[in-house]
PDB file of N, CA and C in Angstrom:
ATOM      1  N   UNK A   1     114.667-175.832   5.581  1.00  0.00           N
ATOM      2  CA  UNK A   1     113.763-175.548   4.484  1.00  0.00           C
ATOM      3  C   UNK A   1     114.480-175.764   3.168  1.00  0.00           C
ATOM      4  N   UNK A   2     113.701-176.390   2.471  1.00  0.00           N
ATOM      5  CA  UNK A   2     114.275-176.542   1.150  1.00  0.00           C
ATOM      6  C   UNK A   2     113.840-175.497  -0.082  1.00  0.00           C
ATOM      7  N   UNK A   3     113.157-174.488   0.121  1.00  0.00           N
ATOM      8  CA  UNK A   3     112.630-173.394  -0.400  1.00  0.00           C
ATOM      9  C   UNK A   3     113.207-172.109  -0.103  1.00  0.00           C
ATOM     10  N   UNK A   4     113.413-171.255  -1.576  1.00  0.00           N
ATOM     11  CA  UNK A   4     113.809-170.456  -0.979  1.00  0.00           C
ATOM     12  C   UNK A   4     112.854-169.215  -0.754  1.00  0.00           C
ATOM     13  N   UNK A   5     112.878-167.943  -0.045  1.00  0.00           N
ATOM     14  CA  UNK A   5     112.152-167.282   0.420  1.00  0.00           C
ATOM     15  C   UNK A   5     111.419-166.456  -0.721  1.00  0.00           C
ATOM     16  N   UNK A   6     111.996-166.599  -2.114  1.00  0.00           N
ATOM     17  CA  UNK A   6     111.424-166.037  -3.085  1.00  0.00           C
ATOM     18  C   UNK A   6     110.562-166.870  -3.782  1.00  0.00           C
ATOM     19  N   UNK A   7     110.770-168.124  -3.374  1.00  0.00           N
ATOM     20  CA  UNK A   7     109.645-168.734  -4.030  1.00  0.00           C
ATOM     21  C   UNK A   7     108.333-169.127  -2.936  1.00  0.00           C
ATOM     22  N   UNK A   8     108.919-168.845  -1.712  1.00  0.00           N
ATOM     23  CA  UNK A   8     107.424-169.288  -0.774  1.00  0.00           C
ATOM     24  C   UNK A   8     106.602-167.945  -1.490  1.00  0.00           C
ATOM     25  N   UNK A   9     107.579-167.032  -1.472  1.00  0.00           N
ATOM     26  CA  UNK A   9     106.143-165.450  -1.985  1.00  0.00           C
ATOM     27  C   UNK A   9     105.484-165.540  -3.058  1.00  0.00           C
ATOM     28  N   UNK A  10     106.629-166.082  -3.965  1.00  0.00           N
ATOM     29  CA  UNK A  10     105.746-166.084  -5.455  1.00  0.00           C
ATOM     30  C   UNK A  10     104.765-167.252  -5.416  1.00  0.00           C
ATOM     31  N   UNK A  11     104.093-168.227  -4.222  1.00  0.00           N
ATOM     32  CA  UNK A  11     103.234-169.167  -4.616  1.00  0.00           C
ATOM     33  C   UNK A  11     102.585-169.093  -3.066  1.00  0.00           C
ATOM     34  N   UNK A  12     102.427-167.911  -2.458  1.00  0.00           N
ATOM     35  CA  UNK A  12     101.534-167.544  -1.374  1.00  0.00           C
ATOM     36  C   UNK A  12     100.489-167.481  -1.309  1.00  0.00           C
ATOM     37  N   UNK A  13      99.786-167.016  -2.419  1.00  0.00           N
ATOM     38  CA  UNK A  13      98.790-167.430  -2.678  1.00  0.00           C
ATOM     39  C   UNK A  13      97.970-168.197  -2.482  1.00  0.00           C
ATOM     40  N   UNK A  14      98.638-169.448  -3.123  1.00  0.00           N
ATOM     41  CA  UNK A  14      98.518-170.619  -3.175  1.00  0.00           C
ATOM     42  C   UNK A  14      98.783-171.513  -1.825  1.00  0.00           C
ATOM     43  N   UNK A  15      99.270-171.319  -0.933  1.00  0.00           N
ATOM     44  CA  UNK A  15      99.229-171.570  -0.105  1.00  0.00           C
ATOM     45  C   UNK A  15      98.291-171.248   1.006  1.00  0.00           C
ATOM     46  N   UNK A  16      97.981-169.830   0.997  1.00  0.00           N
ATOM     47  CA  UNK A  16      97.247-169.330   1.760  1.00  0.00           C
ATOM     48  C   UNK A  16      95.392-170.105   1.840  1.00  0.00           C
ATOM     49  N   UNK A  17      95.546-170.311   0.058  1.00  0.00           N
ATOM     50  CA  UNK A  17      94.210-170.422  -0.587  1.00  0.00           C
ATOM     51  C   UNK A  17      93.689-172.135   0.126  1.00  0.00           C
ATOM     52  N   UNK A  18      95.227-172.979   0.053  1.00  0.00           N
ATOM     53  CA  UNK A  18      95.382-174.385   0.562  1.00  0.00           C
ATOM     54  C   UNK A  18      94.795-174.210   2.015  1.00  0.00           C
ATOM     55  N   UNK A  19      95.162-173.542   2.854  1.00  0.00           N
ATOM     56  CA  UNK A  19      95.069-173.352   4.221  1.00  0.00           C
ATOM     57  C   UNK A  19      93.854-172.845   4.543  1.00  0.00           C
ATOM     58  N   UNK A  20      93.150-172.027   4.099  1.00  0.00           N
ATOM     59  CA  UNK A  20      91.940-171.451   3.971  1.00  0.00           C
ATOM     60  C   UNK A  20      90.744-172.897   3.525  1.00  0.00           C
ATOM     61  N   UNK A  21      90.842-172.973   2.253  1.00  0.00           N
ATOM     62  CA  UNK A  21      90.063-174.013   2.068  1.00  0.00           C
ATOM     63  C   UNK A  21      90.184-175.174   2.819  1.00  0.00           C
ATOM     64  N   UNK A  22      91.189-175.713   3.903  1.00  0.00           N
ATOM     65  CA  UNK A  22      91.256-176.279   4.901  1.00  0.00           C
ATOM     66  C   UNK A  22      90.451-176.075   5.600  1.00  0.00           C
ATOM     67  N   UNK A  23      90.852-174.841   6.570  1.00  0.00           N
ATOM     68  CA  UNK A  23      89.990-174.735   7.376  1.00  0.00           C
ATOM     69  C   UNK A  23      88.477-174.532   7.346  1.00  0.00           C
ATOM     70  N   UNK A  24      88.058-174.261   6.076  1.00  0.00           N
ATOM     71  CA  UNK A  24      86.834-174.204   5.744  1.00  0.00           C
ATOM     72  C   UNK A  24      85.816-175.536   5.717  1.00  0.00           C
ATOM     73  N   UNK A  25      86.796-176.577   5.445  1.00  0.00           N
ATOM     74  CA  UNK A  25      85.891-178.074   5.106  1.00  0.00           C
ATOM     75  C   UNK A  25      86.072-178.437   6.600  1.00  0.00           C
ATOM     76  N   UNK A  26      87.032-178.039   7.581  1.00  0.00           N
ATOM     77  CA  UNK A  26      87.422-178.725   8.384  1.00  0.00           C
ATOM     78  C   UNK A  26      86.246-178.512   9.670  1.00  0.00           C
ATOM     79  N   UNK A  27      85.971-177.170   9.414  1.00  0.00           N
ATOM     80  CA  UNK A  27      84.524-176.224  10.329  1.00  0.00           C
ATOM     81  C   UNK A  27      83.331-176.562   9.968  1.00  0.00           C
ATOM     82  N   UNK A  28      82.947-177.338   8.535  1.00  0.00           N
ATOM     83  CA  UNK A  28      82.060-177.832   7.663  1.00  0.00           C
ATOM     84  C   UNK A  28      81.654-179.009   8.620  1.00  0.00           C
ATOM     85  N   UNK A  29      83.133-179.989   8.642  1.00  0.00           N
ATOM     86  CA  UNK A  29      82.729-181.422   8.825  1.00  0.00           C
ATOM     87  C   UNK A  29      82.104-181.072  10.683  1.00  0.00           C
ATOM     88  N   UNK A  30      83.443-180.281  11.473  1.00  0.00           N
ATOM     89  CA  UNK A  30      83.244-180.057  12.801  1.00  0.00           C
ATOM     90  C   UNK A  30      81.379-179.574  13.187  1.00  0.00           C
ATOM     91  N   UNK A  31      80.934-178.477  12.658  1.00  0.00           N
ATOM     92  CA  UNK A  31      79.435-178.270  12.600  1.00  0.00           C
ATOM     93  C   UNK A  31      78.640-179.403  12.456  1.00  0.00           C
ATOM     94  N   UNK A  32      79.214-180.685  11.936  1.00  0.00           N
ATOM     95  CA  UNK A  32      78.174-181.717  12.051  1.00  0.00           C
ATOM     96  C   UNK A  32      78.069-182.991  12.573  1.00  0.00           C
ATOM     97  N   UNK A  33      79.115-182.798  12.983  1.00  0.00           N
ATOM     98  CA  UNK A  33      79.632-183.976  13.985  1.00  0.00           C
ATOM     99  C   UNK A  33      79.511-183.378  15.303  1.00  0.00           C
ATOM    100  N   UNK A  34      79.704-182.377  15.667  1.00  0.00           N
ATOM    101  CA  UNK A  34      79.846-181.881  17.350  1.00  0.00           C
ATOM    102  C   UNK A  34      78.074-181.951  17.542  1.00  0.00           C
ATOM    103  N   UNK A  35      77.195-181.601  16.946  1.00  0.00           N
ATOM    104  CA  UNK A  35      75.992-181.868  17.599  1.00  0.00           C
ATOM    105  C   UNK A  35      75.170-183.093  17.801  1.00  0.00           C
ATOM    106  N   UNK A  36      75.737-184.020  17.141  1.00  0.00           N
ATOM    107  CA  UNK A  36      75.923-185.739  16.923  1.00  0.00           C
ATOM    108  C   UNK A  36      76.739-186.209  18.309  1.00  0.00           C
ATOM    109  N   UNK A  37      77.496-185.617  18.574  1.00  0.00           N
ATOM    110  CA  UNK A  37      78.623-186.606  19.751  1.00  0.00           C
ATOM    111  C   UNK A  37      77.710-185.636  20.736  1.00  0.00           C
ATOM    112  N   UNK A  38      77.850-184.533  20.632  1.00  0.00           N
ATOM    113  CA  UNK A  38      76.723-183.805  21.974  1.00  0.00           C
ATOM    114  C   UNK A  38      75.754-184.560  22.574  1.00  0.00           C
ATOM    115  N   UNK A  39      74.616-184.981  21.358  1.00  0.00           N
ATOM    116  CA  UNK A  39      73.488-185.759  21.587  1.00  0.00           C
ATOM    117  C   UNK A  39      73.568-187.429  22.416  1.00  0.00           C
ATOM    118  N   UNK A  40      74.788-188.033  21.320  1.00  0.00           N
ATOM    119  CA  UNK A  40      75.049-189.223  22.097  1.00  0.00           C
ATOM    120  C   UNK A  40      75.801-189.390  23.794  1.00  0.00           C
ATOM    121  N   UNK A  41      77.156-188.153  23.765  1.00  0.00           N
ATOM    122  CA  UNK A  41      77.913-188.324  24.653  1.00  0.00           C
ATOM    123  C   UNK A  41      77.738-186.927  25.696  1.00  0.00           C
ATOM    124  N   UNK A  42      76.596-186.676  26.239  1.00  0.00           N
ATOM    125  CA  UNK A  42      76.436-185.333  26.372  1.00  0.00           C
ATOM    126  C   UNK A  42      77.314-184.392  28.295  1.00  0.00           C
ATOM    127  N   UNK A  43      77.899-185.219  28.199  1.00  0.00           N
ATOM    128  CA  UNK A  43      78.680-185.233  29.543  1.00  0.00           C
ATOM    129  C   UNK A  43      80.142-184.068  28.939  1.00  0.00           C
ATOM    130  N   UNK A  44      80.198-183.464  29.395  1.00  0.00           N
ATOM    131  CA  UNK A  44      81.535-182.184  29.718  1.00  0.00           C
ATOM    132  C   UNK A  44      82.553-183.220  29.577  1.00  0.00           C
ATOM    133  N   UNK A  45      82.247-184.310  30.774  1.00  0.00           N
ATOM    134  CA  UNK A  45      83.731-184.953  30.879  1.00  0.00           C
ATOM    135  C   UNK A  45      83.663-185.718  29.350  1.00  0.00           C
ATOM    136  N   UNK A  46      83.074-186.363  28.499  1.00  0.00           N
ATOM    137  CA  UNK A  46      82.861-186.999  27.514  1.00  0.00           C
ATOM    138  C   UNK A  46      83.950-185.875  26.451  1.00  0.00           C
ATOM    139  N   UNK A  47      83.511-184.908  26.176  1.00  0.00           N
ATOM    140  CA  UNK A  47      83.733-183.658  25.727  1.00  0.00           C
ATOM    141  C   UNK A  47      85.716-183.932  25.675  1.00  0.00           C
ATOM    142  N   UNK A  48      85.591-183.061  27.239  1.00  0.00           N
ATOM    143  CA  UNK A  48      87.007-182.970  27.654  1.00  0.00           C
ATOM    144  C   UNK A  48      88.105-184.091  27.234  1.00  0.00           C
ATOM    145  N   UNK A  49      87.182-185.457  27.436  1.00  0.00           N
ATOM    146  CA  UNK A  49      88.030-186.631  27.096  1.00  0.00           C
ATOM    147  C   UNK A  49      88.176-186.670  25.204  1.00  0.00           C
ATOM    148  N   UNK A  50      87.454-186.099  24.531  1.00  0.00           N
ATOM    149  CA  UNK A  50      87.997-186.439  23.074  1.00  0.00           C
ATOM    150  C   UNK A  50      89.118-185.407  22.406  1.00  0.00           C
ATOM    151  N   UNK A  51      89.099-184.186  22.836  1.00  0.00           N
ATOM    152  CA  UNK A  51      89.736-183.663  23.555  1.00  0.00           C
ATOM    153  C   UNK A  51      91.345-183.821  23.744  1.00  0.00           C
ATOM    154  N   UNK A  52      91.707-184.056  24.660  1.00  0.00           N
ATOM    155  CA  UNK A  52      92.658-184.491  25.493  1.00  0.00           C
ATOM    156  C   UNK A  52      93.087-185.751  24.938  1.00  0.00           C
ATOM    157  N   UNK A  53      92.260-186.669  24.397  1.00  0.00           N
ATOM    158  CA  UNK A  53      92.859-187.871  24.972  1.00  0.00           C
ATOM    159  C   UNK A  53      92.570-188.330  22.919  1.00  0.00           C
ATOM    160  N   UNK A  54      92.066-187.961  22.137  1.00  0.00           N
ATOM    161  CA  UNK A  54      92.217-187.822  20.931  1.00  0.00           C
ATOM    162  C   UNK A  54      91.078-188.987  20.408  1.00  0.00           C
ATOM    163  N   UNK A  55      89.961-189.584  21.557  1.00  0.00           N
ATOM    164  CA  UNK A  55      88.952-190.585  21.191  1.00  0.00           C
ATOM    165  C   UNK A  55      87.836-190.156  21.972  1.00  0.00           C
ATOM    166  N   UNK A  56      86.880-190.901  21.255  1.00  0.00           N
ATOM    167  CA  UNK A  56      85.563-190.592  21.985  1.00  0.00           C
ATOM    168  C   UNK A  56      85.034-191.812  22.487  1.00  0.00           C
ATOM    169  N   UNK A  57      85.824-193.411  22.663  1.00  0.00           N
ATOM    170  CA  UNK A  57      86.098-194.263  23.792  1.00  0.00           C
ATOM    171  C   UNK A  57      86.485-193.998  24.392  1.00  0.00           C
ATOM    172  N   UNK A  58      85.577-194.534  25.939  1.00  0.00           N
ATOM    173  CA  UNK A  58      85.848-194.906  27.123  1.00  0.00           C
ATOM    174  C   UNK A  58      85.581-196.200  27.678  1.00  0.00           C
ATOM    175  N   UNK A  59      85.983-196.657  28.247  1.00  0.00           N
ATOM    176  CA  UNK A  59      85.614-197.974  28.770  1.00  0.00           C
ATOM    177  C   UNK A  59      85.333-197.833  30.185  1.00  0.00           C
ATOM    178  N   UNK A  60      84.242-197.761  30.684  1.00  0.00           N
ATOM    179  CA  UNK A  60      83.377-197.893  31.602  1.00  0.00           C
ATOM    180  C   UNK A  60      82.934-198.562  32.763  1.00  0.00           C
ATOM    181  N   UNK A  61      84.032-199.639  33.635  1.00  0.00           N
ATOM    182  CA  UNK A  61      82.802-200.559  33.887  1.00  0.00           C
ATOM    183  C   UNK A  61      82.511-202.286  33.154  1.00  0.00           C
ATOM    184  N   UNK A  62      83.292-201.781  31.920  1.00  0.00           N
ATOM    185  CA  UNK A  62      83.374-203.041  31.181  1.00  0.00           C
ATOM    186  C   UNK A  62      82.604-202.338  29.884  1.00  0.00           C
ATOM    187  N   UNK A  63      81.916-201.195  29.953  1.00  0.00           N
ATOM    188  CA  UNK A  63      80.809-200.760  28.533  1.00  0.00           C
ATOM    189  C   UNK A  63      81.177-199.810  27.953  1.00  0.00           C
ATOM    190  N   UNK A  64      81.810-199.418  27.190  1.00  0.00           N
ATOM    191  CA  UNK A  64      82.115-198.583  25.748  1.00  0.00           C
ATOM    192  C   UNK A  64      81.223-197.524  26.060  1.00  0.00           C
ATOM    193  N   UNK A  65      81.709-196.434  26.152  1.00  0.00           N
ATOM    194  CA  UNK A  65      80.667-195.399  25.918  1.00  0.00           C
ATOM    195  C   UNK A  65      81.261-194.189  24.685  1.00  0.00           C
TER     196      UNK A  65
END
């Protein structure tokens, strides 16, 4: 760490506030996309695979799903 422990406190705040408002846009975007990939990809395993495997391609058979 290149910080020292008196200055992570004095700008905690600020950090906290960074991390927060993160997760806030991040639950924003997630709420509107998960009922979108639901609708198109509505399979568990579809699910599990974006997931795990960090895409919501599969190749099929030869067909993209």
């Amino acid at each position: 760490m290149t910080s020292s422990r008196e200055a992570i406190l004095a700008g905690i705040q600020d950090y906290l506030g960074y991390c927060a408002d993160d997760v806030y846009v991040t639950h924003q975007v997630f709420a509107q996309v998960l009922p979108a990939f639901l609708d198109r990809c509505p399979s568990p395993v579809s699910f599990a695979d974006i997931l795990t495997m960090g895409t919501s391609q599969r190749i099929l058979g030869g067909v993209s799903t």
